[in-house]
mmCIF file of N, CA, C and O in Angstrom:
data_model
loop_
_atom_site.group_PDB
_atom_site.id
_atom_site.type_symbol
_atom_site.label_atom_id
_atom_site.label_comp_id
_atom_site.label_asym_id
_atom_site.label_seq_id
_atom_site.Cartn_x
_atom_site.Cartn_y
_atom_site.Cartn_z
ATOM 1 N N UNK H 1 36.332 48.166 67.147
ATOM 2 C CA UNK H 1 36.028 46.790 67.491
ATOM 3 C C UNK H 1 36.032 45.959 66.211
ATOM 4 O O UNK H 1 35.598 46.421 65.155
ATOM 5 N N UNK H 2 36.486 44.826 66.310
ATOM 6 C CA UNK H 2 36.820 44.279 64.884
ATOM 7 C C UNK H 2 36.003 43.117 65.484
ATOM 8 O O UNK H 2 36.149 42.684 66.627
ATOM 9 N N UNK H 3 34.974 42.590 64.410
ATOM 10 C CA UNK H 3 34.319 41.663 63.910
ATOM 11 C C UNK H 3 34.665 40.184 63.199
ATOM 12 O O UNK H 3 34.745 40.118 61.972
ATOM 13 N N UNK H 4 34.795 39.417 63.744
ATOM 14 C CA UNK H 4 35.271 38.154 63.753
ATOM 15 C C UNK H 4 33.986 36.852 63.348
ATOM 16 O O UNK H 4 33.343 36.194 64.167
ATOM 17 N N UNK H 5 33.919 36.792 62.048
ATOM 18 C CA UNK H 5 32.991 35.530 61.593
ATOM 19 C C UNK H 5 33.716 33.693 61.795
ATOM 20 O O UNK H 5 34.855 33.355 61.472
ATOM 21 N N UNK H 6 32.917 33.025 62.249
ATOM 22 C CA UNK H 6 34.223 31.971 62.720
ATOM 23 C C UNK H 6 33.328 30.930 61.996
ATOM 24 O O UNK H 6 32.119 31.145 62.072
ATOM 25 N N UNK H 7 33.690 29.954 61.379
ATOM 26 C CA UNK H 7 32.012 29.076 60.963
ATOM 27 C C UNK H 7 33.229 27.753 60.925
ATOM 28 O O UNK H 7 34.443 27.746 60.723
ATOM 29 N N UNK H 8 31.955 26.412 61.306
ATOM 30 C CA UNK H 8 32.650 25.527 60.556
ATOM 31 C C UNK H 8 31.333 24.867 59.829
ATOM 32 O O UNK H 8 30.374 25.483 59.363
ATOM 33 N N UNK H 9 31.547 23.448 59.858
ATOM 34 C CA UNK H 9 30.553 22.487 59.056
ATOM 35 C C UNK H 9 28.900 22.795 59.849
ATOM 36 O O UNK H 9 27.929 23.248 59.243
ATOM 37 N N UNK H 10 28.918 22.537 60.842
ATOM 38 C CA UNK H 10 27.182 23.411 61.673
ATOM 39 C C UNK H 10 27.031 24.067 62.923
ATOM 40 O O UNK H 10 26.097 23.978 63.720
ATOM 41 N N UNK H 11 28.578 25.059 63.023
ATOM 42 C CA UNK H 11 28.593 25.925 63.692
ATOM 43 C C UNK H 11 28.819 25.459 64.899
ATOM 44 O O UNK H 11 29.155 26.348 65.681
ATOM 45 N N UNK H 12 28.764 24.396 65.353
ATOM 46 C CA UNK H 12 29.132 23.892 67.043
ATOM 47 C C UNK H 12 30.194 23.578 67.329
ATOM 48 O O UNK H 12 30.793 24.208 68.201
ATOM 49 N N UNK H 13 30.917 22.229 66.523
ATOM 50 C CA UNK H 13 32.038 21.625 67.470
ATOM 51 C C UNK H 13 33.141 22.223 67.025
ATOM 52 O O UNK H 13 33.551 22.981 67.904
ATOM 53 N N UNK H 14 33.913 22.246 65.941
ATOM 54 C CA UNK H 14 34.940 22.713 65.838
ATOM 55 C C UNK H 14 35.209 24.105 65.619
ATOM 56 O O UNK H 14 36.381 24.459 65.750
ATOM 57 N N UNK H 15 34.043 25.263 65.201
ATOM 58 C CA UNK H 15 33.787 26.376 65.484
ATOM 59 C C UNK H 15 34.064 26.594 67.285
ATOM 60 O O UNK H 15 34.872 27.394 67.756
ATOM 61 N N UNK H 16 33.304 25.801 67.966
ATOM 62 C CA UNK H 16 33.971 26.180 69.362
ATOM 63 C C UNK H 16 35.054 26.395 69.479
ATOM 64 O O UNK H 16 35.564 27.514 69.429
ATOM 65 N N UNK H 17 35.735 25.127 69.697
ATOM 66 C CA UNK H 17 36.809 24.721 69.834
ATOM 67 C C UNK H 17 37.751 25.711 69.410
ATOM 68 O O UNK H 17 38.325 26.453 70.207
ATOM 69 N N UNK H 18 37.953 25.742 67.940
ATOM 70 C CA UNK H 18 38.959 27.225 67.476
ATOM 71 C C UNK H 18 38.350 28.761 68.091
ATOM 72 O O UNK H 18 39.095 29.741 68.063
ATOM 73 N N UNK H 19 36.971 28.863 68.628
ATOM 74 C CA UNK H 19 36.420 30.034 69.342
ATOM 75 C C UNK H 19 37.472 30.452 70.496
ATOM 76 O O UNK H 19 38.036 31.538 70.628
ATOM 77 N N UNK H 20 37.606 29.049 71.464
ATOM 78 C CA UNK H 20 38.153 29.354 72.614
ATOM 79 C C UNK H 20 39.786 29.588 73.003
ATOM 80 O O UNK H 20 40.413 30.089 73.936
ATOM 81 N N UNK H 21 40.145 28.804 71.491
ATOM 82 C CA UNK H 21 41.229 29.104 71.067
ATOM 83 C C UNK H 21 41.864 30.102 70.803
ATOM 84 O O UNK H 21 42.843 30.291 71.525
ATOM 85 N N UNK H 22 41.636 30.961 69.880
ATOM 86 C CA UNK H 22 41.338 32.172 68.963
ATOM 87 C C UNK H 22 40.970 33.350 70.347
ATOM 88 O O UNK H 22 41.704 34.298 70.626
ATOM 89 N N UNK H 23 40.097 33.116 70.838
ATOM 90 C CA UNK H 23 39.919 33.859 72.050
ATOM 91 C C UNK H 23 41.425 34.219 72.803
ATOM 92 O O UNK H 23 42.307 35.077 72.783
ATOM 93 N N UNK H 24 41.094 33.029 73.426
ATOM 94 C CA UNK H 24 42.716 32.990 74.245
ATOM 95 C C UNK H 24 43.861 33.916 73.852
ATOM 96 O O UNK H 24 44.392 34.837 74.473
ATOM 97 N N UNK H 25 44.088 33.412 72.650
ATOM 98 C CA UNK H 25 45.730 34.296 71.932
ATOM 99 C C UNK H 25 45.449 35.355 71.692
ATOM 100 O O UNK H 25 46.324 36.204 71.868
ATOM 101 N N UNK H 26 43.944 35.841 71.122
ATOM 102 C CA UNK H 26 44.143 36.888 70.730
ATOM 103 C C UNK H 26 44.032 38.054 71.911
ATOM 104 O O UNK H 26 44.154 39.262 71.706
ATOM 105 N N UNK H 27 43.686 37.208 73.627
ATOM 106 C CA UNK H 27 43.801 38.059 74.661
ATOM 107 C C UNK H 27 45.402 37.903 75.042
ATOM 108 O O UNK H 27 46.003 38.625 75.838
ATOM 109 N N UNK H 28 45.800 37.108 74.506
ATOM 110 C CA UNK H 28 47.632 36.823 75.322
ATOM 111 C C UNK H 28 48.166 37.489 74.344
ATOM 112 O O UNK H 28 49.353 37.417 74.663
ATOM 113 N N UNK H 29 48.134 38.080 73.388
ATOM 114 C CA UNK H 29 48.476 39.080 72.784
ATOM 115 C C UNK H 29 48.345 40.702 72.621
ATOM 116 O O UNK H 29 48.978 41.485 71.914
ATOM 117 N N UNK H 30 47.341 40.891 73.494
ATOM 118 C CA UNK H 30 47.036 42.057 73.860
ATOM 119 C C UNK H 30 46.141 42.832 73.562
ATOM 120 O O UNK H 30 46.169 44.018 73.892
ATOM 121 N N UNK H 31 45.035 42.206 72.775
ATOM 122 C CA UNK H 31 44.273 42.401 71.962
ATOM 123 C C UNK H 31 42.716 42.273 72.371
ATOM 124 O O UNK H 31 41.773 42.538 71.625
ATOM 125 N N UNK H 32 42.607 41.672 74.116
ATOM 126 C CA UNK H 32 41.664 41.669 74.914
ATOM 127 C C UNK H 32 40.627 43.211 74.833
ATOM 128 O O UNK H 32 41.015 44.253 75.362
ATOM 129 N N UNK H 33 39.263 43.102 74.069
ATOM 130 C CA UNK H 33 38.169 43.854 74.355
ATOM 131 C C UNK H 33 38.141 44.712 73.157
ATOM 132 O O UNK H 33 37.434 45.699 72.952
ATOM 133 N N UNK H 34 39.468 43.900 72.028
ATOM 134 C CA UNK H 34 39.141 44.732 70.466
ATOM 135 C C UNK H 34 38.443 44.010 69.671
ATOM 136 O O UNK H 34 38.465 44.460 68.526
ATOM 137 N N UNK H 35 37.577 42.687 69.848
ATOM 138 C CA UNK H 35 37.516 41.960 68.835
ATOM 139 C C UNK H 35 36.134 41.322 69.727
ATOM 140 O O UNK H 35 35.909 41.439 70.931
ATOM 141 N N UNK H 36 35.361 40.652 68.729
ATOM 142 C CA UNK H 36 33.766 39.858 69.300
ATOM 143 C C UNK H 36 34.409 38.681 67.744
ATOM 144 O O UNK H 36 35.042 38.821 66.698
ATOM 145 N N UNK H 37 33.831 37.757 68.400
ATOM 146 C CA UNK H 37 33.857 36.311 67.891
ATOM 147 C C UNK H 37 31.821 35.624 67.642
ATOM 148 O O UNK H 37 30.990 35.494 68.541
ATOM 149 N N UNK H 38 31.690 35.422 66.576
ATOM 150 C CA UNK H 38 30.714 35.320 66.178
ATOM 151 C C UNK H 38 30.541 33.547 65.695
ATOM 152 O O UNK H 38 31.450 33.157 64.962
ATOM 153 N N UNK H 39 29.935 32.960 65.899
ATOM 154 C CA UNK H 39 30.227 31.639 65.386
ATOM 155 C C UNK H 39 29.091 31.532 64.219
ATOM 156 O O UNK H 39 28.193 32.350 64.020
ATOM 157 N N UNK H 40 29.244 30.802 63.780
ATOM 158 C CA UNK H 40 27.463 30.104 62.598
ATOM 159 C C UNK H 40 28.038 29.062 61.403
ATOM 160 O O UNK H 40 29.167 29.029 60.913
ATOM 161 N N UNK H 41 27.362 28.579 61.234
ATOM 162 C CA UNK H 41 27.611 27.235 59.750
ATOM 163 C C UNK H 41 28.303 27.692 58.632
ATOM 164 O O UNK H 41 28.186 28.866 58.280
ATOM 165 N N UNK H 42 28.926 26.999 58.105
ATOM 166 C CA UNK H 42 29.753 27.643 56.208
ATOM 167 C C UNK H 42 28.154 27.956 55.819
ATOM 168 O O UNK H 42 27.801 29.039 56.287
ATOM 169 N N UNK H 43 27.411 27.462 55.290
ATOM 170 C CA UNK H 43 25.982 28.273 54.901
ATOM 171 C C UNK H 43 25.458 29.259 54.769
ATOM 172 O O UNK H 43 24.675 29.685 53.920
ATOM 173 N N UNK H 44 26.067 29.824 55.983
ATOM 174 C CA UNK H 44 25.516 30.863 56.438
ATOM 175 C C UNK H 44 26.244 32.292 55.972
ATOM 176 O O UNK H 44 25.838 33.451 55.887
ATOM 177 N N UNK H 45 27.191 31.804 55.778
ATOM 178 C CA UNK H 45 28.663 32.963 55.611
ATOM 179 C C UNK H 45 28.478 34.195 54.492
ATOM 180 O O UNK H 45 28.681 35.395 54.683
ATOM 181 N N UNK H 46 27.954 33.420 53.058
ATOM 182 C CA UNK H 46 27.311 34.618 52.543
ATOM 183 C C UNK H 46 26.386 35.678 52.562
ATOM 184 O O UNK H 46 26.154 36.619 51.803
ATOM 185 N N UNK H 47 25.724 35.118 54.069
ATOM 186 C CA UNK H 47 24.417 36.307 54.910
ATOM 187 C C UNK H 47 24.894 36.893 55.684
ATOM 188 O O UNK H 47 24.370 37.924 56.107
ATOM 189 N N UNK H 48 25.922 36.487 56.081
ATOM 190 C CA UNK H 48 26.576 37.240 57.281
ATOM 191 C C UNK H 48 27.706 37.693 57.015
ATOM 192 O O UNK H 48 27.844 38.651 57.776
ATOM 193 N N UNK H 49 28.668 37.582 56.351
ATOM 194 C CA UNK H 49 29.744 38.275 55.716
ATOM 195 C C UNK H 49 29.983 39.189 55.736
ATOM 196 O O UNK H 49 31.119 39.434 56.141
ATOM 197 N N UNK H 50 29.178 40.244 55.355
ATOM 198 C CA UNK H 50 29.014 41.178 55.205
ATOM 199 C C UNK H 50 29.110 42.291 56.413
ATOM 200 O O UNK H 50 29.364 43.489 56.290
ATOM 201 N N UNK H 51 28.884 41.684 57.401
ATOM 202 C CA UNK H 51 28.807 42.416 58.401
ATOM 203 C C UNK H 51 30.541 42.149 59.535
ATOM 204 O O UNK H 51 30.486 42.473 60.722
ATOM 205 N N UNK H 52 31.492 41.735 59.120
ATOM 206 C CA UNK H 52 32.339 41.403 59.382
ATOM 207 C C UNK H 52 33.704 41.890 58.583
ATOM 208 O O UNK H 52 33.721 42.422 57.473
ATOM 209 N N UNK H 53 34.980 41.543 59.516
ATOM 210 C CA UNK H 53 35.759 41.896 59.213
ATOM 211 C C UNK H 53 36.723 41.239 58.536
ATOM 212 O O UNK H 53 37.606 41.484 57.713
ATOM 213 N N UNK H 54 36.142 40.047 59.325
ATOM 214 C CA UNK H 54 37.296 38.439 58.899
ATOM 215 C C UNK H 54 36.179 37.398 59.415
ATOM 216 O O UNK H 54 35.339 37.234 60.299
ATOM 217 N N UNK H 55 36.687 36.858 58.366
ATOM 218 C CA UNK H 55 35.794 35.159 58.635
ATOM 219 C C UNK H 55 36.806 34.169 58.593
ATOM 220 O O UNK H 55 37.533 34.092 57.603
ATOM 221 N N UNK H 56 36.930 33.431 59.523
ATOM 222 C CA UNK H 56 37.627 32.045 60.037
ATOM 223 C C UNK H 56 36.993 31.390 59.677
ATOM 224 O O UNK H 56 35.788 31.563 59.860
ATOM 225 N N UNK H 57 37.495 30.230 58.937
ATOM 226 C CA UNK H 57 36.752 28.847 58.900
ATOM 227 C C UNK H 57 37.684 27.599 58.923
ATOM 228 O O UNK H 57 38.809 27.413 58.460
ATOM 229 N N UNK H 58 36.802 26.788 59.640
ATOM 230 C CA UNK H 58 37.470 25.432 60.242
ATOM 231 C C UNK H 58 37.391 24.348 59.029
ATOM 232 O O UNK H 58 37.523 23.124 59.061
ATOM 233 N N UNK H 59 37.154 25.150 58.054
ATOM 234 C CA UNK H 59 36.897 23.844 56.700
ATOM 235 C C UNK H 59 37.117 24.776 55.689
ATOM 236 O O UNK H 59 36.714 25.931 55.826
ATOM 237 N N UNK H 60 37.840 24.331 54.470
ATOM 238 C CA UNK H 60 37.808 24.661 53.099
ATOM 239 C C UNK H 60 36.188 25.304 52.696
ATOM 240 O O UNK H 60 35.311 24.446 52.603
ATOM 241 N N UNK H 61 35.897 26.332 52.530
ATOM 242 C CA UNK H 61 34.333 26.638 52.388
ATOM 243 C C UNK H 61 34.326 26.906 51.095
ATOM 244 O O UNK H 61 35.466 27.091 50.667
ATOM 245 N N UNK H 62 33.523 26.995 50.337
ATOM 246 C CA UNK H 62 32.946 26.872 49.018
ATOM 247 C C UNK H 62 32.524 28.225 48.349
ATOM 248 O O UNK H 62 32.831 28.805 47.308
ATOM 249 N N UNK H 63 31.291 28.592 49.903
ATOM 250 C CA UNK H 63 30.420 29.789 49.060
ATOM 251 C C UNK H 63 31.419 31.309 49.494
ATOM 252 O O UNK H 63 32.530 31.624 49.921
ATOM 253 N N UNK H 64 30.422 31.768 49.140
ATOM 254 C CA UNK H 64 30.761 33.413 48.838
ATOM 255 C C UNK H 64 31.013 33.785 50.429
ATOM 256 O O UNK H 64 30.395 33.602 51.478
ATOM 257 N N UNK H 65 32.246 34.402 50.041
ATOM 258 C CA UNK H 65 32.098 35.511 51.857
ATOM 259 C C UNK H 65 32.457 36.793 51.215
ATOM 260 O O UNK H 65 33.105 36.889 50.173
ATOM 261 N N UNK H 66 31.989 37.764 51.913
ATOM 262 C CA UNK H 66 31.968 39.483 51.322
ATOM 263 C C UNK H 66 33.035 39.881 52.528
ATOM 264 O O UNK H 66 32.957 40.948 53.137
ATOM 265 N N UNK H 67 33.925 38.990 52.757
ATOM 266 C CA UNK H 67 35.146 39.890 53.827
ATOM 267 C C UNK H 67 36.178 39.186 53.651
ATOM 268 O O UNK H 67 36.080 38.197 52.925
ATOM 269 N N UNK H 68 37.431 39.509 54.267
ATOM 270 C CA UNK H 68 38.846 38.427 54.256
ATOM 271 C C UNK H 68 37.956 37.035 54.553
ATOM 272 O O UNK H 68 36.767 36.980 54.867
ATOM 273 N N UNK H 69 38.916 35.905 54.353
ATOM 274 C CA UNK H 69 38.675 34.653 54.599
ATOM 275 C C UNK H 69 39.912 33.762 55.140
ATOM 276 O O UNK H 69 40.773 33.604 54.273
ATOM 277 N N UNK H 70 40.217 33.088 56.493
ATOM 278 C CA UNK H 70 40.927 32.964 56.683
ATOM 279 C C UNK H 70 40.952 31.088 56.772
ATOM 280 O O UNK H 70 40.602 30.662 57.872
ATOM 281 N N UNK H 71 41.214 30.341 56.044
ATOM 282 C CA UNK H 71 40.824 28.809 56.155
ATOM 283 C C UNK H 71 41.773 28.145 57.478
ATOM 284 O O UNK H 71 42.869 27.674 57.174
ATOM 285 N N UNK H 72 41.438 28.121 58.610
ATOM 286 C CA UNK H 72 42.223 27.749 60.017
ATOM 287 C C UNK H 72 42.073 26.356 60.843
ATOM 288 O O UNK H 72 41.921 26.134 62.044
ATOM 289 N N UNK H 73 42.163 25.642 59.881
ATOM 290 C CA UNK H 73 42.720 23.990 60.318
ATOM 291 C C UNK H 73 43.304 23.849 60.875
ATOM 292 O O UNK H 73 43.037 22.946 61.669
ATOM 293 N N UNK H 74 44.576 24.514 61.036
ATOM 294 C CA UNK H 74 45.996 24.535 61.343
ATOM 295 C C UNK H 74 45.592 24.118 62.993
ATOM 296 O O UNK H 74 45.848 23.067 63.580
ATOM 297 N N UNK H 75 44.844 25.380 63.521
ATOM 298 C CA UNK H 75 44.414 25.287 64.940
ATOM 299 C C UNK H 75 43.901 24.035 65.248
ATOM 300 O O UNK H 75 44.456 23.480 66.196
ATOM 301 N N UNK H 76 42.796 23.310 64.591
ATOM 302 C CA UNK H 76 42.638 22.106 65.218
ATOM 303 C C UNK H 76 43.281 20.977 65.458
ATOM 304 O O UNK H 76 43.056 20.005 66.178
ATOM 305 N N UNK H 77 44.561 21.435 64.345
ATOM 306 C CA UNK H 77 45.088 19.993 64.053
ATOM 307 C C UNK H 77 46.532 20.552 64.949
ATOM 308 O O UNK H 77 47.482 19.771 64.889
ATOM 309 N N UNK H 78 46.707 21.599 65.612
ATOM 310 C CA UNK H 78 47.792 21.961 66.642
ATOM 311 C C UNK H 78 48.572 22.195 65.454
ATOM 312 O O UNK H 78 48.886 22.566 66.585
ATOM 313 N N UNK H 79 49.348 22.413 64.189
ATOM 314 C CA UNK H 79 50.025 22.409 63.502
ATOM 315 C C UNK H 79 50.105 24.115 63.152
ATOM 316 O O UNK H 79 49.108 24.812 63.340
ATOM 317 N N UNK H 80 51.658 24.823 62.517
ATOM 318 C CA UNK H 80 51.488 25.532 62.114
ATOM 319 C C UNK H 80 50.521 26.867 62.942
ATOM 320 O O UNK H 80 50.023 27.799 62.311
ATOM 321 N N UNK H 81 50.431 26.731 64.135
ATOM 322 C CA UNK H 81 49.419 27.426 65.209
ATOM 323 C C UNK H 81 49.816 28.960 65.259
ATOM 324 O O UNK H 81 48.916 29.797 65.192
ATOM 325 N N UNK H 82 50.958 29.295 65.359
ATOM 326 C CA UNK H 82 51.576 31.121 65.334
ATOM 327 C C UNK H 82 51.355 31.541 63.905
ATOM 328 O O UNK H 82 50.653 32.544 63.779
ATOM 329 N N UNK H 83 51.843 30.940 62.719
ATOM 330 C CA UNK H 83 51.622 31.056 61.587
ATOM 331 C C UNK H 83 50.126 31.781 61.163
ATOM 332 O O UNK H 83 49.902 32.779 60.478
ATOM 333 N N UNK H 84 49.541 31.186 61.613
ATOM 334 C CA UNK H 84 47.625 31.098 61.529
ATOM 335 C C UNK H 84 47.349 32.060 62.683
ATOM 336 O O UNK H 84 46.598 32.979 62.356
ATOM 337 N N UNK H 85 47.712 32.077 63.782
ATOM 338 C CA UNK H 85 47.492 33.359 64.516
ATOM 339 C C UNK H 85 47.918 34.690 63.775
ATOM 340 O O UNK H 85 47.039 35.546 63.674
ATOM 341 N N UNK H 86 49.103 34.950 63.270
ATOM 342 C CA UNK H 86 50.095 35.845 62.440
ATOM 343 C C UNK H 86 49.485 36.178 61.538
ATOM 344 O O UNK H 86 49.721 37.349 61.241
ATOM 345 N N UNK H 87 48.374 35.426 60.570
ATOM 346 C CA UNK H 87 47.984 35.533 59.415
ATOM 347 C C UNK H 87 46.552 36.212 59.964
ATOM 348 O O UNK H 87 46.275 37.213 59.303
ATOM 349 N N UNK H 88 45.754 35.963 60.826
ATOM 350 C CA UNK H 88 45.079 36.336 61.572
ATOM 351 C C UNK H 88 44.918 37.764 62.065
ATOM 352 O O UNK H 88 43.890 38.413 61.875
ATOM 353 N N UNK H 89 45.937 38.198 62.676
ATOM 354 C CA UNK H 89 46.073 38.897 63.460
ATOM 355 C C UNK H 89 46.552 40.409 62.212
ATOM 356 O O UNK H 89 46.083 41.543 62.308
ATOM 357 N N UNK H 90 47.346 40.046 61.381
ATOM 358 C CA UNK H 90 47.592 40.835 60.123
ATOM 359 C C UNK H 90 46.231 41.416 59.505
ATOM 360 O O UNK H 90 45.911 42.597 59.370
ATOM 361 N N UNK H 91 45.210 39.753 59.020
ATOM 362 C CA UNK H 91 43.886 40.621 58.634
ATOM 363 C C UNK H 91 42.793 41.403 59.429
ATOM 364 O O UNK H 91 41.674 41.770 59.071
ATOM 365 N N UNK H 92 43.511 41.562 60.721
ATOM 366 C CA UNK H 92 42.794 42.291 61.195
ATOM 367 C C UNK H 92 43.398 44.280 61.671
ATOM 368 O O UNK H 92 42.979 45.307 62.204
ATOM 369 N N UNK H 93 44.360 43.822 61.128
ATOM 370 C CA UNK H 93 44.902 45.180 61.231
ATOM 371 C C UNK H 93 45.933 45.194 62.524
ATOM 372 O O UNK H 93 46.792 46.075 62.551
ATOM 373 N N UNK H 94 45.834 43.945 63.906
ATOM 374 C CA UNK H 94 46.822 43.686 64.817
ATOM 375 C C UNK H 94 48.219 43.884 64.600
ATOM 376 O O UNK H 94 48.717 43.262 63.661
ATOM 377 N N UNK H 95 49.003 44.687 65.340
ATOM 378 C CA UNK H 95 49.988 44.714 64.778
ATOM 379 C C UNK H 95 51.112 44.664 66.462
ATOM 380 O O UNK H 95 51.163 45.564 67.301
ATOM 381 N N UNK H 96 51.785 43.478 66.493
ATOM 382 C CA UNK H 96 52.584 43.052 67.516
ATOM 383 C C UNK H 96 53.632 44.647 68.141
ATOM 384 O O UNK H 96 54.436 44.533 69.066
#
């Protein structure tokens, strides 16, 4: 089961948003019941890091993360969207 840290600016809106996203593909890809999605604030990321496999974030983040880091704008802004899944899906060991 692979561990998925997702954070943005205070963990609600655009952390959702790429949640349900991120969800989605990574079940239309085949990948349904390998992965848990975790949401929480950039703040938080160096407490929780650690316990993860990959951390998504919806913003350029600053502090420390103790796992991959994947910076995923792309998704909100619809741009570049397979790219960022691809890059995604690689740090997690997914393999098409």
């Amino acid at each position: 089961m692979k561990r998925i840290l997702l954070c943005c600016g205070t963990g609600v809106a655009t952390s959702t948003v790429v949640n349900k996203k991120l969800e989605r593909e990574l079940n239309k890809r085949g990948y349904k019941g390998q992965f848990t999605i975790t949401q929480c604030k950039a703040v938080e990321v160096p407490g929780k890091s650690p316990n993860f496999d990959l951390c998504v974030s919806t913003i350029a983040n600053s502090y420390t993360c103790h796992c991959p880091m994947i910076v995923a704008t792309n998704l909100i802004l619809n741009r570049k969207v397979d790219e960022t899944y691809d890059k995604i899906c690689e740090a997690l060991g997914f393999v098409k």
